[in-house]
Amino acid sequence: MTSMVDRYFNNLAERLEKVRATQAAAIDQAAELCARSIAADKLAFTFGTGHGALPALESFPRTGTIAGFRPIVESTMISFHRVLGDMGARQYRFIHAVEGYGKAILNSHQIDPQDTMVLFSHSGINAVILDIALECKERGLKVIGVTSLPHSSVTPSRHSSGKRLFEVADVVIDTGIPKADAALKIDGLEHPVGANSTSVTIAIAHAIVATTAEKLVQQGVKPFVMVNPNTTSKEEANKQNDLNYEELWRRLKSR
């Protein structure tokens, strides 16, 4: 009998392989847009609500990522792991469905038309994600949507536009994750377990960043790469990473 551990990793490996086999061209297109923005001294923003904020966070400044990617992280959108109390699950459940909040977020970041926006949303149907996608398009930005078509295509939008992320984005990367996200059934248990949307979207995020770095090098633009300071070369790594932070500040202070 196959163990739950094997079932989970086999399922995740299958989903990652499907993304590699079917979404490579879309990931390459997304990286082309990000490289275009970064080469022009602009930014490639990343954003998601809830668990979608995790791949956005991975884009910078962690080891192997490059300056020019700029996560937008709203504490009200990611801190609901506390469940109860300040910024708990009920507040998150409310705020990510409130139209207008996404526009307020964008206004705090001085978005430029030459920037790129990468949005992570499993369902691609909620108000804040659609606010940001639609407002970015209105302002002239290219929008990349990392979303689940099996889920989103059969689920109505919760935004007044009636749109879903895959219907707004210029480039759509389909995670292929099923509607329920979790995919493993246990006899005697009503609901499935073993969610894998986060693992897949984080892999996609790093594929976008790595491919963007490659495209910049091919264009003769040397990217500022974050390096691991937890080695024997800690001082050298920190020096390099400080340069990376300065590069981000250089891009930001011109706005």
Short mmCIF file of C-alpha atoms in Angstrom, two decimals:
data_model
loop_
_atom_site.label_atom_id
_atom_site.label_comp_id
_atom_site.label_asym_id
_atom_site.label_seq_id
_atom_site.Cartn_x
_atom_site.Cartn_y
_atom_site.Cartn_z
CA MET A 1 0.00 0.00 0.00
CA THR A 2 1.38 3.41 -0.96
CA SER A 3 2.07 5.62 2.05
CA MET A 4 0.56 9.10 2.38
CA VAL A 5 4.07 10.53 2.13
CA ASP A 6 4.58 8.85 -1.25
CA ARG A 7 1.10 9.82 -2.42
CA TYR A 8 1.70 13.46 -1.57
CA PHE A 9 5.11 13.75 -3.23
CA ASN A 10 4.02 11.75 -6.27
CA ASN A 11 1.04 14.08 -6.69
CA LEU A 12 3.21 17.19 -6.29
CA ALA A 13 5.83 15.85 -8.72
CA GLU A 14 3.10 15.16 -11.29
CA ARG A 15 1.78 18.70 -10.98
CA LEU A 16 5.24 20.24 -11.29
CA GLU A 17 5.96 18.10 -14.35
CA LYS A 18 2.68 19.18 -15.94
CA VAL A 19 3.59 22.84 -15.40
CA ARG A 20 7.03 22.26 -16.92
CA ALA A 21 5.53 20.46 -19.91
CA THR A 22 2.66 22.86 -20.62
CA GLN A 23 3.59 26.28 -19.20
CA ALA A 24 7.23 26.76 -20.21
CA ALA A 25 6.32 29.16 -23.03
CA ALA A 26 4.10 31.25 -20.75
CA ILE A 27 6.81 31.40 -18.08
CA ASP A 28 9.29 32.50 -20.75
CA GLN A 29 6.86 35.24 -21.89
CA ALA A 30 6.46 36.38 -18.28
CA ALA A 31 10.22 36.55 -17.84
CA GLU A 32 10.54 38.55 -21.06
CA LEU A 33 8.17 41.19 -19.66
CA CYS A 34 9.98 41.28 -16.31
CA ALA A 35 13.38 41.55 -18.00
CA ARG A 36 12.09 44.39 -20.17
CA SER A 37 11.01 46.34 -17.09
CA ILE A 38 14.19 45.67 -15.13
CA ALA A 39 16.45 46.52 -18.09
CA ALA A 40 14.59 49.85 -18.38
CA ASP A 41 15.42 50.67 -14.73
CA LYS A 42 11.86 49.88 -13.71
CA LEU A 43 10.38 47.21 -11.42
CA ALA A 44 8.69 43.84 -11.68
CA PHE A 45 6.16 43.89 -8.84
CA THR A 46 4.82 40.68 -7.32
CA PHE A 47 1.63 40.41 -5.29
CA GLY A 48 -0.79 37.90 -3.88
CA THR A 49 -3.27 37.65 -1.06
CA GLY A 50 -3.34 34.87 1.51
CA HIS A 51 -1.13 31.97 0.46
CA GLY A 52 -0.59 33.77 -2.84
CA ALA A 53 1.58 36.24 -0.94
CA LEU A 54 4.17 33.50 -0.32
CA PRO A 55 5.43 33.17 -3.92
CA ALA A 56 5.35 36.96 -4.16
CA LEU A 57 7.64 37.15 -1.12
CA GLU A 58 10.03 34.61 -2.62
CA SER A 59 10.82 36.86 -5.59
CA PHE A 60 13.18 39.16 -3.61
CA PRO A 61 15.35 39.46 -1.54
CA ARG A 62 16.15 35.81 -0.98
CA THR A 63 19.15 33.83 -2.23
CA GLY A 64 19.16 33.44 -6.01
CA THR A 65 16.78 36.30 -6.76
CA ILE A 66 17.62 39.61 -8.41
CA ALA A 67 17.11 43.30 -7.69
CA GLY A 68 14.31 44.73 -9.75
CA PHE A 69 11.70 42.35 -8.44
CA ARG A 70 9.62 44.11 -5.80
CA PRO A 71 7.13 42.19 -3.62
CA ILE A 72 4.09 44.08 -2.39
CA VAL A 73 3.13 42.55 0.94
CA GLU A 74 0.12 43.82 2.86
CA SER A 75 0.12 42.60 6.49
CA THR A 76 -3.68 42.39 6.45
CA MET A 77 -3.38 39.95 3.57
CA ILE A 78 -0.87 37.49 4.98
CA SER A 79 -0.91 37.49 8.80
CA PHE A 80 -4.10 35.46 9.23
CA HIS A 81 -2.10 32.45 10.48
CA ARG A 82 -2.89 33.86 13.93
CA VAL A 83 -6.51 32.92 13.15
CA LEU A 84 -7.93 34.91 16.08
CA GLY A 85 -7.16 38.42 17.36
CA ASP A 86 -5.40 41.23 15.46
CA MET A 87 -5.25 40.62 11.69
CA GLY A 88 -6.86 37.21 12.06
CA ALA A 89 -8.60 34.95 9.58
CA ARG A 90 -11.94 36.72 9.74
CA GLN A 91 -10.38 40.11 8.99
CA TYR A 92 -8.53 38.59 6.01
CA ARG A 93 -11.67 36.90 4.76
CA PHE A 94 -13.36 40.30 4.76
CA ILE A 95 -10.62 42.60 3.46
CA HIS A 96 -9.51 40.62 0.41
CA ALA A 97 -13.09 40.77 -0.86
CA VAL A 98 -13.41 44.57 -0.53
CA GLU A 99 -13.29 46.47 -3.82
CA GLY A 100 -11.16 49.62 -3.83
CA TYR A 101 -8.52 48.28 -1.47
CA GLY A 102 -6.34 47.13 -4.37
CA LYS A 103 -6.28 50.64 -5.83
CA ALA A 104 -5.22 52.04 -2.45
CA ILE A 105 -2.37 49.52 -2.37
CA LEU A 106 -1.15 50.57 -5.82
CA ASN A 107 -1.30 54.26 -4.89
CA SER A 108 1.16 53.56 -2.07
CA HIS A 109 3.74 52.15 -4.46
CA GLN A 110 3.95 54.81 -7.20
CA ILE A 111 3.46 52.38 -10.07
CA ASP A 112 5.12 53.26 -13.39
CA PRO A 113 3.61 52.29 -16.78
CA GLN A 114 6.86 50.49 -17.68
CA ASP A 115 6.67 48.29 -14.59
CA THR A 116 5.36 44.74 -14.76
CA MET A 117 2.91 43.20 -12.27
CA VAL A 118 2.99 39.50 -11.41
CA LEU A 119 -0.14 38.38 -9.57
CA PHE A 120 -0.49 35.05 -7.76
CA SER A 121 -4.01 33.81 -7.07
CA HIS A 122 -5.23 30.21 -7.04
CA SER A 123 -8.86 31.18 -7.66
CA GLY A 124 -8.27 34.50 -9.45
CA ILE A 125 -11.75 35.70 -8.52
CA ASN A 126 -11.49 37.96 -5.47
CA ALA A 127 -11.82 41.74 -5.33
CA VAL A 128 -8.33 42.89 -4.35
CA ILE A 129 -6.56 40.77 -6.98
CA LEU A 130 -8.97 42.00 -9.68
CA ASP A 131 -8.66 45.61 -8.45
CA ILE A 132 -4.92 45.45 -8.93
CA ALA A 133 -5.04 43.59 -12.25
CA LEU A 134 -7.57 45.97 -13.78
CA GLU A 135 -5.94 49.12 -12.41
CA CYS A 136 -2.52 48.03 -13.69
CA LYS A 137 -3.97 47.46 -17.15
CA GLU A 138 -5.61 50.89 -16.97
CA ARG A 139 -2.23 52.44 -16.13
CA GLY A 140 -0.47 50.72 -19.01
CA LEU A 141 1.39 47.94 -17.14
CA LYS A 142 1.70 44.41 -18.42
CA VAL A 143 0.04 41.93 -16.06
CA ILE A 144 1.12 38.33 -15.48
CA GLY A 145 -1.42 36.06 -13.80
CA VAL A 146 -0.34 32.85 -12.06
CA THR A 147 -3.61 31.06 -11.40
CA SER A 148 -5.51 27.79 -11.61
CA LEU A 149 -7.61 27.52 -14.76
CA PRO A 150 -9.34 24.34 -13.53
CA HIS A 151 -10.57 26.35 -10.53
CA SER A 152 -11.05 29.82 -11.96
CA SER A 153 -12.74 28.82 -15.21
CA VAL A 154 -15.64 27.19 -13.36
CA THR A 155 -15.98 29.76 -10.56
CA PRO A 156 -17.80 33.11 -10.91
CA SER A 157 -15.89 36.33 -10.28
CA ARG A 158 -16.42 38.15 -6.98
CA HIS A 159 -15.56 41.51 -8.55
CA SER A 160 -18.10 43.94 -10.00
CA SER A 161 -16.31 43.75 -13.37
CA GLY A 162 -17.31 40.11 -13.66
CA LYS A 163 -13.73 39.34 -14.68
CA ARG A 164 -11.36 36.70 -13.40
CA LEU A 165 -7.57 37.05 -13.36
CA PHE A 166 -7.03 34.85 -16.39
CA GLU A 167 -9.41 37.08 -18.36
CA VAL A 168 -7.44 40.25 -17.52
CA ALA A 169 -3.77 39.20 -17.56
CA ASP A 170 -1.56 39.66 -20.62
CA VAL A 171 0.26 36.41 -19.80
CA VAL A 172 -1.47 33.55 -17.95
CA ILE A 173 0.49 30.78 -16.25
CA ASP A 174 -1.82 27.90 -15.35
CA THR A 175 -0.83 26.00 -12.23
CA GLY A 176 -3.26 23.21 -13.16
CA ILE A 177 -4.20 22.78 -9.50
CA PRO A 178 -7.71 21.34 -9.06
CA LYS A 179 -10.56 23.41 -7.66
CA ALA A 180 -10.22 22.01 -4.15
CA ASP A 181 -6.41 22.63 -4.11
CA ALA A 182 -5.93 19.63 -1.82
CA ALA A 183 -6.09 16.42 -3.83
CA LEU A 184 -5.60 13.43 -1.55
CA LYS A 185 -8.58 11.45 -0.21
CA ILE A 186 -8.49 9.52 3.03
CA ASP A 187 -11.08 6.83 3.70
CA GLY A 188 -13.38 8.01 6.47
CA LEU A 189 -12.54 11.70 5.95
CA GLU A 190 -14.97 13.92 4.04
CA HIS A 191 -12.56 16.54 2.66
CA PRO A 192 -9.26 16.03 0.79
CA VAL A 193 -5.87 16.91 2.29
CA GLY A 194 -2.44 17.68 0.85
CA ALA A 195 -2.64 21.14 -0.70
CA ASN A 196 0.03 21.82 -3.31
CA SER A 197 -0.85 25.16 -4.91
CA THR A 198 1.73 27.00 -2.79
CA SER A 199 4.57 24.65 -3.69
CA VAL A 200 3.74 24.88 -7.38
CA THR A 201 3.37 28.67 -7.44
CA ILE A 202 6.65 29.16 -5.57
CA ALA A 203 8.38 26.96 -8.14
CA ILE A 204 6.82 29.07 -10.90
CA ALA A 205 7.95 32.27 -9.18
CA HIS A 206 11.56 31.09 -9.05
CA ALA A 207 11.38 29.90 -12.66
CA ILE A 208 10.26 33.40 -13.68
CA VAL A 209 13.05 35.06 -11.69
CA ALA A 210 15.76 32.70 -12.97
CA THR A 211 14.63 33.06 -16.58
CA THR A 212 14.49 36.84 -16.18
CA ALA A 213 18.10 36.82 -14.96
CA GLU A 214 19.14 34.76 -17.98
CA LYS A 215 17.39 37.12 -20.39
CA LEU A 216 19.07 40.15 -18.79
CA VAL A 217 22.49 38.57 -19.19
CA GLN A 218 21.70 37.77 -22.83
CA GLN A 219 20.85 41.47 -23.31
CA GLY A 220 24.16 42.53 -21.78
CA VAL A 221 22.57 43.66 -18.51
CA LYS A 222 24.24 42.16 -15.45
CA PRO A 223 21.59 41.52 -12.77
CA PHE A 224 22.21 42.13 -9.08
CA VAL A 225 21.94 38.63 -7.58
CA MET A 226 21.25 37.89 -3.92
CA VAL A 227 23.84 35.45 -2.52
CA ASN A 228 23.75 33.19 0.51
CA PRO A 229 25.47 34.78 3.56
CA ASN A 230 25.30 31.57 5.62
CA THR A 231 28.60 30.29 4.30
CA THR A 232 32.30 30.81 4.97
CA SER A 233 32.06 33.86 2.69
CA LYS A 234 29.59 35.73 4.91
CA GLU A 235 31.30 39.13 4.69
CA GLU A 236 31.61 38.99 0.91
CA ALA A 237 27.99 37.88 0.58
CA ASN A 238 26.74 40.67 2.83
CA LYS A 239 28.73 43.21 0.84
CA GLN A 240 27.15 41.96 -2.38
CA ASN A 241 23.67 41.92 -0.89
CA ASP A 242 24.08 45.47 0.42
CA LEU A 243 24.82 46.50 -3.16
CA ASN A 244 21.63 44.75 -4.22
CA TYR A 245 19.61 46.71 -1.64
CA GLU A 246 21.21 49.93 -2.83
CA GLU A 247 20.24 49.06 -6.39
CA LEU A 248 16.61 48.63 -5.32
CA TRP A 249 16.73 51.96 -3.49
CA ARG A 250 18.18 53.63 -6.58
CA ARG A 251 15.19 52.45 -8.59
CA LEU A 252 12.71 53.48 -5.92
CA LYS A 253 14.04 56.95 -5.11
CA SER A 254 13.63 58.14 -8.72
CA ARG A 255 9.87 57.84 -8.36
#
